[in-house]
Each structure stands twice: as C-alpha cells, then as structure tokens.
Short mmCIF file of C-alpha atoms in Angstrom, two decimals:
data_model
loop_
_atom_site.label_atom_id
_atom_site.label_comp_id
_atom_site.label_asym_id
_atom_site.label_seq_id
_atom_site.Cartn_x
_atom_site.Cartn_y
_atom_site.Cartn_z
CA UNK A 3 137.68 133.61 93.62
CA UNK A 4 138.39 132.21 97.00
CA UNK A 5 134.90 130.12 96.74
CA UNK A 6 135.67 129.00 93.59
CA UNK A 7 138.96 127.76 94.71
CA UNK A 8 137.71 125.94 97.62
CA UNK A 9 135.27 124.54 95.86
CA UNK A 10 137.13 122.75 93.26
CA UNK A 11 139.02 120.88 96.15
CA UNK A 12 135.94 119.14 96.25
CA UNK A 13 136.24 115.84 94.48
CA UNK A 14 133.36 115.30 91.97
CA UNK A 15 131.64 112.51 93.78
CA UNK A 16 131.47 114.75 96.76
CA UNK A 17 130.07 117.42 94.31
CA UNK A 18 127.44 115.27 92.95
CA UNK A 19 126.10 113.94 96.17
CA UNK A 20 125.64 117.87 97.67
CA UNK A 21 123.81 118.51 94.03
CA UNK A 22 121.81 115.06 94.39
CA UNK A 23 120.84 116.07 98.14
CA UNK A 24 120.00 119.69 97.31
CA UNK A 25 117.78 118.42 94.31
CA UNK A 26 116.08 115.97 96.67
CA UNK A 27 114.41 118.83 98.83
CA UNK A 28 113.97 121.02 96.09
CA UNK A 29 111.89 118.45 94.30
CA UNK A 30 110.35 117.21 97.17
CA UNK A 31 109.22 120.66 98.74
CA UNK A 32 108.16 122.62 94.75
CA UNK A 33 107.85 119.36 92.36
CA UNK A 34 109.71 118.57 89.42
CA UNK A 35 107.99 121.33 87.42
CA UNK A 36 108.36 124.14 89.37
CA UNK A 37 112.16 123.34 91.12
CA UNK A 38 114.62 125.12 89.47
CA UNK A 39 118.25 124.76 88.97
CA UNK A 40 119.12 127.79 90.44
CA UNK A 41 117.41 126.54 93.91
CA UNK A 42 119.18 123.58 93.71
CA UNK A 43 122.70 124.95 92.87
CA UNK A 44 121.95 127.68 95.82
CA UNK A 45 121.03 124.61 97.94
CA UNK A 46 124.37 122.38 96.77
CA UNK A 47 126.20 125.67 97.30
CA UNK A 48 127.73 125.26 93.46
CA UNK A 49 127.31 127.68 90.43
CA UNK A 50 124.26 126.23 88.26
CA UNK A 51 127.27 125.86 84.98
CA UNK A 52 128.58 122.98 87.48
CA UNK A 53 125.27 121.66 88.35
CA UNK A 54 124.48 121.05 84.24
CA UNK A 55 128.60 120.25 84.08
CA UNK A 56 127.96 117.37 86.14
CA UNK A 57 124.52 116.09 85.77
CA UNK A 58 123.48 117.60 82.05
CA UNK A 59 119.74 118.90 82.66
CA UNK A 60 116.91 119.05 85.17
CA UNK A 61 115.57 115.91 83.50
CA UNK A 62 118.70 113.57 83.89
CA UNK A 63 119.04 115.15 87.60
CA UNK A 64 115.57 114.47 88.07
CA UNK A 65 116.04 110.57 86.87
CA UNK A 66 119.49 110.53 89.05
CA UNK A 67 117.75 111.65 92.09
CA UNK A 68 115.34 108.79 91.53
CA UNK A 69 117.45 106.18 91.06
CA UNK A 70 119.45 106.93 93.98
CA UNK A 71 116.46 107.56 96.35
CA UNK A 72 115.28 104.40 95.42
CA UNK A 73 118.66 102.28 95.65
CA UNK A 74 118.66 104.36 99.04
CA UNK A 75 115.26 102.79 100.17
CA UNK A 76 115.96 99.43 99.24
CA UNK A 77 119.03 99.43 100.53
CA UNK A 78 118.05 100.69 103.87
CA UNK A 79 115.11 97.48 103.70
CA UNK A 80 117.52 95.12 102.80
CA UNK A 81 119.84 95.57 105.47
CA UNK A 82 117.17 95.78 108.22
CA UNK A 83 116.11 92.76 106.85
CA UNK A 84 118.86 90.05 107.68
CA UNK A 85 119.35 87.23 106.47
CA UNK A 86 117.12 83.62 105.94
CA UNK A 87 118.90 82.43 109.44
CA UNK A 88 116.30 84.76 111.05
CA UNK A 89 112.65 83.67 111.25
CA UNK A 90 110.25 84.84 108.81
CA UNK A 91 108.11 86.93 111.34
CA UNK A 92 111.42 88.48 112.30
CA UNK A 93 112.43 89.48 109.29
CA UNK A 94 108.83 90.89 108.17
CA UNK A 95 108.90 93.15 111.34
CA UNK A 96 112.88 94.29 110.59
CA UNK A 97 111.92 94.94 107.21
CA UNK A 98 108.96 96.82 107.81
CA UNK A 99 110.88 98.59 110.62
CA UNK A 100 113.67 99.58 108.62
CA UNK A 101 111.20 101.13 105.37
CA UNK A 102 109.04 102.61 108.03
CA UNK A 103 112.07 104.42 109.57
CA UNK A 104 113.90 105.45 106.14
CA UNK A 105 110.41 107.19 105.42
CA UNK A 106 110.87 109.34 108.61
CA UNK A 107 113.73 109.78 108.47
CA UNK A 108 114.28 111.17 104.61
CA UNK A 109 110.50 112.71 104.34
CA UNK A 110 111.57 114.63 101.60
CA UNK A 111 113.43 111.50 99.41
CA UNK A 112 109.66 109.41 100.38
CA UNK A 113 107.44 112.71 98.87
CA UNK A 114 109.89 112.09 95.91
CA UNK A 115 109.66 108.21 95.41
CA UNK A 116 106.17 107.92 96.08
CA UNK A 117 104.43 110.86 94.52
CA UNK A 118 106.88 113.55 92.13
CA UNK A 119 108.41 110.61 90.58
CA UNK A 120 105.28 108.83 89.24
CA UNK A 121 103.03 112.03 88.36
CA UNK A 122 105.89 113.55 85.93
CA UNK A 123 104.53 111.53 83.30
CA UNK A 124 107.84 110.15 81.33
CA UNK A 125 110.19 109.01 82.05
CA UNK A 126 110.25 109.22 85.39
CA UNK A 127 106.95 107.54 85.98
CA UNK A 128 108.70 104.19 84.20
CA UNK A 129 111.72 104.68 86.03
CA UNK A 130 109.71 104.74 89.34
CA UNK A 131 107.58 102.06 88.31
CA UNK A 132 110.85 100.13 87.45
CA UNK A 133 111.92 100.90 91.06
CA UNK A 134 109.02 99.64 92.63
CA UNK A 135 108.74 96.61 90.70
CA UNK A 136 112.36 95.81 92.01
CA UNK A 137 111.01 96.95 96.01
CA UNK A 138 108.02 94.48 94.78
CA UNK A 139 110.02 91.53 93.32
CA UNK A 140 112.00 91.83 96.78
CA UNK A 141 109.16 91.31 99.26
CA UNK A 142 107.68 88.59 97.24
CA UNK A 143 111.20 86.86 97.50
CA UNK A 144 111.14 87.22 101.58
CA UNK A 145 107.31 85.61 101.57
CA UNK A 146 108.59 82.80 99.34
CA UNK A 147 111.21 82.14 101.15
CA UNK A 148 108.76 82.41 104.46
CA UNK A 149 106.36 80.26 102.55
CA UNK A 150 108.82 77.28 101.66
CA UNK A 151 109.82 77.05 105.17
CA UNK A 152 106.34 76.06 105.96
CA UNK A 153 105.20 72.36 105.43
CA UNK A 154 103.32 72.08 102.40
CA UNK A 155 104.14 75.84 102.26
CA UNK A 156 100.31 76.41 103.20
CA UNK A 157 99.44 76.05 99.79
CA UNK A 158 100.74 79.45 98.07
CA UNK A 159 101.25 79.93 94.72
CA UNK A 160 103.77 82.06 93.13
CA UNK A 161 100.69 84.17 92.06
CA UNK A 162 99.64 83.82 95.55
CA UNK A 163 103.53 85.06 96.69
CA UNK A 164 102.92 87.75 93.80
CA UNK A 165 100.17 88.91 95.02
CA UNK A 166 100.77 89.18 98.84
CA UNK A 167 103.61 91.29 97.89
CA UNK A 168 101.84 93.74 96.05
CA UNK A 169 99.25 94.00 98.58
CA UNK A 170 102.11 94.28 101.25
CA UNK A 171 104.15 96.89 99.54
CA UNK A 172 100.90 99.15 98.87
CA UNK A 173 99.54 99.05 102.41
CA UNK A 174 103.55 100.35 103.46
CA UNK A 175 103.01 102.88 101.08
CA UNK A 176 99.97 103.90 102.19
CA UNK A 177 100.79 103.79 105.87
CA UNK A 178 103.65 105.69 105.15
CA UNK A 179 102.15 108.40 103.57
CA UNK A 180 100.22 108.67 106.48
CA UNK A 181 102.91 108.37 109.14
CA UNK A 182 104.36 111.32 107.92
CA UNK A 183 101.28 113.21 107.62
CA UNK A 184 99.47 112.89 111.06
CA UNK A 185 101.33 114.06 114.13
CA UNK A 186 103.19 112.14 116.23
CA UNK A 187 102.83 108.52 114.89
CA UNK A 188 106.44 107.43 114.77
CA UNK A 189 107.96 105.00 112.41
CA UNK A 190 107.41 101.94 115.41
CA UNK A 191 104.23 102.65 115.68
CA UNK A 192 103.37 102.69 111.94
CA UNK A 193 105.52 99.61 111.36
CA UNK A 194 103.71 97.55 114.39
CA UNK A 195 100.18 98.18 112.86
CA UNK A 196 101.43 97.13 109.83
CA UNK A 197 103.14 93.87 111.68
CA UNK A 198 100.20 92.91 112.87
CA UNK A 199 97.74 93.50 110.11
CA UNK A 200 100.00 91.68 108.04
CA UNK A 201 101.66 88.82 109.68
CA UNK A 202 98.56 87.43 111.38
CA UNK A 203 97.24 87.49 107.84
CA UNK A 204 100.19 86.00 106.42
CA UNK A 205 100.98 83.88 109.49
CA UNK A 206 97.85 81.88 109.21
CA UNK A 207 98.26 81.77 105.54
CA UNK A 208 101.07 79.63 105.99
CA UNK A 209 99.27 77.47 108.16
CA UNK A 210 97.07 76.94 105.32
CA UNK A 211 94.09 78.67 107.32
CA UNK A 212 92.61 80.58 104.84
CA UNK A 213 89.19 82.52 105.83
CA UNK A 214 86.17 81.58 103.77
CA UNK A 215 82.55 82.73 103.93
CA UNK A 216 80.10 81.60 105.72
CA UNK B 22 70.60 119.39 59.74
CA UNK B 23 68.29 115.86 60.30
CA UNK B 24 71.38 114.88 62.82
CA UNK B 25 71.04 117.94 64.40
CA UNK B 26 67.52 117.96 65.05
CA UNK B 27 67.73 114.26 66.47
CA UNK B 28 70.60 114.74 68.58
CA UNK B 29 68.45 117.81 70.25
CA UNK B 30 65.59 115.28 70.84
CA UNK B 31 68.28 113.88 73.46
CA UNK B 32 67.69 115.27 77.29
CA UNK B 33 71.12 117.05 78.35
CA UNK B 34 71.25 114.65 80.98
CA UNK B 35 71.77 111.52 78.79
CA UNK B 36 74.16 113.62 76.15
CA UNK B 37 76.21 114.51 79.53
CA UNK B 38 76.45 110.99 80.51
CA UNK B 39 77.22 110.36 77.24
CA UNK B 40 80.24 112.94 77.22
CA UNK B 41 81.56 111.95 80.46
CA UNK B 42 81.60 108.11 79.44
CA UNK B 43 83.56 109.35 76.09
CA UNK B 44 85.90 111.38 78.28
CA UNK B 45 86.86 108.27 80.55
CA UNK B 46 87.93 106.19 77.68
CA UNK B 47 90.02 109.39 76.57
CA UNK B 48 91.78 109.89 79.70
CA UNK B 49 92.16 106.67 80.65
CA UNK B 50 93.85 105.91 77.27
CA UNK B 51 95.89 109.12 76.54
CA UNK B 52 96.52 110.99 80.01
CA UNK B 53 94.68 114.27 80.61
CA UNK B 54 97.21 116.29 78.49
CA UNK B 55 97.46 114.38 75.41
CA UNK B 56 93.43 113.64 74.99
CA UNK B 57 91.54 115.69 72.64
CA UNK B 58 88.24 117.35 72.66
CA UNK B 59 87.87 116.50 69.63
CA UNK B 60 88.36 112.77 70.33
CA UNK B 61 85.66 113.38 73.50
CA UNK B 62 83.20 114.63 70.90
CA UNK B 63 83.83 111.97 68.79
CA UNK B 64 83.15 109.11 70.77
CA UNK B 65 80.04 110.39 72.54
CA UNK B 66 78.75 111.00 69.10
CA UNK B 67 78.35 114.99 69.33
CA UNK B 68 80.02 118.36 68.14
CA UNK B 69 83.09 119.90 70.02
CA UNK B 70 81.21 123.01 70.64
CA UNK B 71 78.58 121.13 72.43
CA UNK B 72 81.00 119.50 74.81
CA UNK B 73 82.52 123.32 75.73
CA UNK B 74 78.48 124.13 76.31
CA UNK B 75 78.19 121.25 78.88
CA UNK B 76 80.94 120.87 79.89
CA UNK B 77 82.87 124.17 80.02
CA UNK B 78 86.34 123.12 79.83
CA UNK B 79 88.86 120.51 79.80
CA UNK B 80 89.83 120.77 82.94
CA UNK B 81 86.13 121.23 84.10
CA UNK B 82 85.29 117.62 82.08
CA UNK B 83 88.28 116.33 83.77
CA UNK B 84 87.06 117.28 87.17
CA UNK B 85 83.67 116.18 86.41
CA UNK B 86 85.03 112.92 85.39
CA UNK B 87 87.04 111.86 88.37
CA UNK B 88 83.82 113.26 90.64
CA UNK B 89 81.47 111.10 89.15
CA UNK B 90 83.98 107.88 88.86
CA UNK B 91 84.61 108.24 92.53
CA UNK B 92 80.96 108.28 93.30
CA UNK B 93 80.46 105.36 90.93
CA UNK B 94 83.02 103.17 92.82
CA UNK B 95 82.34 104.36 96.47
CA UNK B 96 78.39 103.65 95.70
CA UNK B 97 79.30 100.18 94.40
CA UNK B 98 81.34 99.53 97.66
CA UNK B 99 78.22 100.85 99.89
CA UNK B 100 76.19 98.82 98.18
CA UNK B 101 77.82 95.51 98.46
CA UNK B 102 79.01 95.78 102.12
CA UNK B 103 75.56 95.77 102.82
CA UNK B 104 74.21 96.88 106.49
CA UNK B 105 75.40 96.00 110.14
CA UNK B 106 73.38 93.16 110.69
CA UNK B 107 75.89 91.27 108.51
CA UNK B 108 78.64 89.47 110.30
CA UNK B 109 82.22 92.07 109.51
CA UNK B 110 84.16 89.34 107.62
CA UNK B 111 80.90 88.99 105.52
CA UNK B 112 81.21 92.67 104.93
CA UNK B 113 84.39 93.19 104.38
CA UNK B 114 84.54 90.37 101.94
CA UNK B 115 81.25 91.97 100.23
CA UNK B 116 83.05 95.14 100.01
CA UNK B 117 86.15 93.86 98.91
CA UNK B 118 84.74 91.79 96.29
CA UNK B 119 82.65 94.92 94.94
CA UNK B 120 85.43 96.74 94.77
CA UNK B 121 87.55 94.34 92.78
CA UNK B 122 84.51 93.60 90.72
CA UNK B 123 84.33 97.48 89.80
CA UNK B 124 87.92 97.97 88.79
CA UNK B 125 88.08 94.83 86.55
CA UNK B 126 84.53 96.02 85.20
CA UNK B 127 85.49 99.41 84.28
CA UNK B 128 89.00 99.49 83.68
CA UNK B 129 89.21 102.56 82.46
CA UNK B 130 87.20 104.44 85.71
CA UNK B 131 90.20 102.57 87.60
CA UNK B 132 93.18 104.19 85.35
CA UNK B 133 91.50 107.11 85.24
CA UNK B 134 91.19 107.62 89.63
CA UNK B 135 94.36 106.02 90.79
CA UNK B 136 96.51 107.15 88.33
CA UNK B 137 95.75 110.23 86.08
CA UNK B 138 93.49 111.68 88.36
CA UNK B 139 96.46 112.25 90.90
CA UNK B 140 99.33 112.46 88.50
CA UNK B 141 98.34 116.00 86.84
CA UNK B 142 98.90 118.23 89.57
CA UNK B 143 95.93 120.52 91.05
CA UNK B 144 93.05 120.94 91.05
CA UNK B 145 92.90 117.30 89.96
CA UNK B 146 95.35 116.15 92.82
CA UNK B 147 93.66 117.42 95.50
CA UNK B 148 90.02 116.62 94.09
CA UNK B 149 91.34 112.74 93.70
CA UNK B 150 92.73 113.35 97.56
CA UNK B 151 89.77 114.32 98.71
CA UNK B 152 87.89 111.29 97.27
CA UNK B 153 90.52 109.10 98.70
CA UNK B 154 90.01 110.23 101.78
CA UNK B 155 86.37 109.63 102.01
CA UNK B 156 87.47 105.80 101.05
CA UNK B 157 89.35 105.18 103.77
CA UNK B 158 86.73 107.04 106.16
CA UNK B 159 84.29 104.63 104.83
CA UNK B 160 86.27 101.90 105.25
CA UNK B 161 87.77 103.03 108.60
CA UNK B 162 83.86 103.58 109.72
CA UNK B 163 83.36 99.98 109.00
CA UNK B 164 86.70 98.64 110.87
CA UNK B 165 85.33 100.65 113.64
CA UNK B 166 82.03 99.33 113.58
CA UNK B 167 83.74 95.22 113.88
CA UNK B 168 85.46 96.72 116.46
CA UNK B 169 82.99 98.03 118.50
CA UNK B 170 80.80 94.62 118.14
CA UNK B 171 84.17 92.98 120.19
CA UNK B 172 83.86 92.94 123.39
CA UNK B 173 87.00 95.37 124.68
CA UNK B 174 86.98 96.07 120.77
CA UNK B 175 90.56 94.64 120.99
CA UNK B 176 91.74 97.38 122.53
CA UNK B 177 92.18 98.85 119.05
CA UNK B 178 92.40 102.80 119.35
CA UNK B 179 90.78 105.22 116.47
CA UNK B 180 94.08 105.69 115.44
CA UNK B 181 94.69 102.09 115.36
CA UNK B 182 91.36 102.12 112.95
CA UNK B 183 93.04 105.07 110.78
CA UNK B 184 95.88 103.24 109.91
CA UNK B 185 94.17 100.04 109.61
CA UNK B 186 92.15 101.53 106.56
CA UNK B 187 95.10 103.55 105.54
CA UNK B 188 96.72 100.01 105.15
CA UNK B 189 93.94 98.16 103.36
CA UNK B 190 92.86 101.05 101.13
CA UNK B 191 96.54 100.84 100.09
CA UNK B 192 96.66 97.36 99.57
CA UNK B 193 93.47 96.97 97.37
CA UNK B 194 94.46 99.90 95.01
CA UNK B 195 98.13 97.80 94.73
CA UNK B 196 96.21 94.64 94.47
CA UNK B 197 93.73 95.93 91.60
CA UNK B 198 96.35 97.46 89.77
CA UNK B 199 98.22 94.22 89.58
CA UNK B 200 95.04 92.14 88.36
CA UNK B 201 94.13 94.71 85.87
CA UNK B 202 97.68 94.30 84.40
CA UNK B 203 98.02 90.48 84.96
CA UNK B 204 96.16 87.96 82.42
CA UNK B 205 94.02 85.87 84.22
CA UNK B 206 93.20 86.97 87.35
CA UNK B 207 89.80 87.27 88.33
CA UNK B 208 88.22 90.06 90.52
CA UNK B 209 87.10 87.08 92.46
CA UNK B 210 90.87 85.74 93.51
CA UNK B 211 92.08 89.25 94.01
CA UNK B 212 89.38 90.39 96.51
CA UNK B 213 90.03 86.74 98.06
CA UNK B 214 94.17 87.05 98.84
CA UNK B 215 93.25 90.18 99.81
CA UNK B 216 90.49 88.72 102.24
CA UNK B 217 93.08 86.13 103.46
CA UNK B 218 95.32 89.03 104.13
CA UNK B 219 93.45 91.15 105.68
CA UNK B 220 90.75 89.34 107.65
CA UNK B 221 92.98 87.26 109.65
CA UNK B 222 95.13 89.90 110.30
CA UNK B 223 92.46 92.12 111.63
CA UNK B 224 90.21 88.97 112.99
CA UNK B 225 93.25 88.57 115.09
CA UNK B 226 93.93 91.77 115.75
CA UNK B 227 90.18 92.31 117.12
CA UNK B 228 90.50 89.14 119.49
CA UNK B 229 93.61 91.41 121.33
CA UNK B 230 95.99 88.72 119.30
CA UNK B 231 98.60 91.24 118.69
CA UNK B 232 102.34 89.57 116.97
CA UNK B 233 105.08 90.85 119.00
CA UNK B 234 108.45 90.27 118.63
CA UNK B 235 110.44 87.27 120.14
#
C-alpha cells in the first residue's frame, strides 16, 4: 500500500508523538473509559496494530499521555518562570502567566491532567498525584526562594512555604478550570486575578504582616 | 427474632442516618466500586435487605451520601460565617475556620466529596459539581457582600468576585487535603495560612491596591 509505505518513512518518535497527540483529544473529549483505540489510531492516522506496536495497551498509552502532558505543563511553567535574577513578584506573575496560558492553549491536555487522570482510579490517579506533587514541590521552591530574600524571611516556615504552595497551586487549578469554562476570560485575565489575590497575600507575608482577628 | 423486633422499635429516620453514616466510612475507605453492601449493613448494625428497602441502590446510597455530606459541610460554613453585621475578615476567617474544622472533624465526609464523589463518573460527577458550585456561590455572595461595604467596592467586577471564589474554593480544598494527610497540622493553622493568604490579598484588592507589573 502506498499509505503504508509513506507511513513507515515516518521515524518512530514522529509516530509516537501523532499517537500521543491523537490520544490526548480522544481522552480529553470521551474519557479514558470510553476512548477507544480505534479513535485514536483514526486520529494519529496509523493502523491500531502500530498504535499497540508502539505503546502496548490503552493503559500504558493512557499513563504515557500523562506523563508527557504533565512534563509539558511544567515545562511550559518553568520556562515562563526565569530565573532567581528576576524579582519574586516577577516571577510569580510569569509563572502564573505561563500555566494560565498552557491551559488555553492545550484545553484538551488541562481536561486530561486535572480531571481523566485522577478519576481513573489506578494507576493513573498515583501517577497524577505524583505529577502534581512535583508541580507542588516546584512552587514551594519559588516562595522559598522569595521568602529567603526577605529579611528575617517574614517568619515562614517550611510548613508555612508547604502550605502556601498547596494553596497556590489549587486556586490555579481552580481558576483554570474556570477560565476555560466561562466565555471570554483569557489566560491574562485569569492569571492577573490570581496575581493579585495571591501576591498581596504573599507580599505582605513576607513583610511579616500577617492578619489576625480582632 | 428478639433483634428483629428491637431493631423495628427504631424510627426509619434514625436507621437511615444510621446507614448513611455506615456508607461514608465505606466509601471513604474503599472507593464507591470496591465497597460492599454488605459491609454498609454491617456497620450500621442492620440486614442487607433493609439497606436495598431504604435505600434502593448503591448508586442511590451513594448519591444520598454525597447530598447529605455537602449539606453537612455547607451548613457548618453558614453557620460559622455568621451574619453581615460582622466585619468580612471576621467572616471569612469564621468561615474558613469552620470549614477546616469540618474536614479535620469528619475525615471521611471530606474523602468522600472531593475525591470519590467526583472521581466515579455520572451521576455522581455532576451531583458533586453541582454542590461545588453552590460553594463557591456562597462564598462568591460573601466576597460580594465585603465588596459592596467598600466604598467604589474596589472596582472589583462580578466576574472579578467569580474568580475570586473560584480561587479560594480551590485553595481551601488543596489546603485541607494537605492537613488531612500531614501529621500535625491543626484545622486551626490551616484555616490561618489560608487567612494570611487570602485576606490580604483580597483586603488589598478591595482598597483598589491592585500588583501590577514593573
């Protein structure tokens, strides 16, 4: 066959990343249940023999499409981020920017990430948990880092720092979910509010000007 | 039977709660696929087939479950954020604090709504959407309220309020996952860093203090 042929001049990694992309919308749009190989091969424009040739079964696809969503994600923060030579409130509102944008941008790899992969039970929910915990780990690193620059570092603990981050990452994922949900709030936008929710919060923090009741 | 007899001397409506408090430990321990009826009956002290006369089905217990749990925690939210003649910080650290103080209290209510509740596909996803949502429309009521008592309310738009509670609903369900899971943290110091967060981020906010970048 004339497909055929053309298609093996395809090298593998080439391959794998039209499987890996087809899989991402067909997971995103049906869920892992109800996505089927045949979609996806249809989607990658492959036979479904090469699909399970190159990435075994819909489970180790499943956990492949995860791990390179997520590597995707972080990636994408990390770079937008920059490096400790920019100031802290800087780098929050990069960072932020940068996650905020990758969500519009790849709607289908965020639906993935933040709701198929944890509510497949296992493994996918530890893998995504893993994932997280690495996104988590991350932030708390950049409010460290914030804090230490601070005199007296406003008197944050590492449980403090652990914390923060937590709280951080689940208002972006929140927000996020929303973003992409209500018409026309754009990835700015949704990464502003969050700025300034947050780094007012945080910002005083730092100053050691914590709110207490009355 | 003797056992019989006495258990019939029991109004449904206590054998129901009864049920439903059995079925929260059950789900919260084994997922909704992998608990039993039988373990249901078990704990709340009463036959299978009485369960199936109450409750119907597993999937109607399970819906009946994450109803009632979501009432329990949004009525323990009302109730400590108390009424508009208290100051906002005062409320939302009231509210914040009851909140906290509910998921530490019943752990299990907490496993149950944020994560089997939405990881077992519908009806249960949607039902534990829908309860979401009326979270954050109570809590985006009472941002809206602080606003209002501002003079120029900040110039924060109802959208601005949306994703505000988007943001701190997402926060607080990161936040109390992480102080379930982390020995010795209080409900207290959680619903304070998120207090810290939050209120001088939106205290800020409210005085028209907005972060912008350099």
């Amino acid at each position: 066959m004339a497909g055929g042929a053309k298609a093996r001049r395809l090298p593998r990694v080439v391959r794998e990343r039209q499987m890996l992309d087809a899989a991402v919308r067909s997971f995103a749009r049906h869920g892992y249940q109800a996505a089927s190989m045949d979609e996806i091969a249809e989607l990658a424009g492959v036979s479904k023999p090469l699909v399970y040739l190159y990435l075994n079964s819909k489970e180790e696809l499943f956990t492949a499409v995860i791990r390179r969503e997520a590597g995707a994600l972080l990636g994408a923060v990390a770079a937008g981020v920059g490096g400790p030579e920019v100031p802290p409130d800087e780098r929050l509102w990069a960072g932020l920017l940068a996650f905020f944008t990758y969500a519009a941008e790849h709607p289908d790899s965020w639906v993935v990430l933040s709701r198929q992969a944890r509510t497949q039970g296992e493994p996918f929910a530890g893998e995504a948990a893993r994932m997280r915990d690495g996104i988590v780990r991350f932030v708390a690193g950049l409010i460290g880092e914030a804090a230490a620059e601070v005199e007296g570092g406003g008197g944050i603990t590492s449980r403090d720092v652990d914390a923060l981050a937590q709280a951080l990452v689940g208002a972006a994922e929140s927000l996020a979910g929303w973003a992409n949900e209500t018409p026309g709030v754009t990835a700015k936008e949704a990464a502003a509010t969050l700025m300034n929710f947050a780094w007012a919060g945080l910002g005083n923090l730092m100053k050691s000007e914590r709110w207490s009741p009355r």
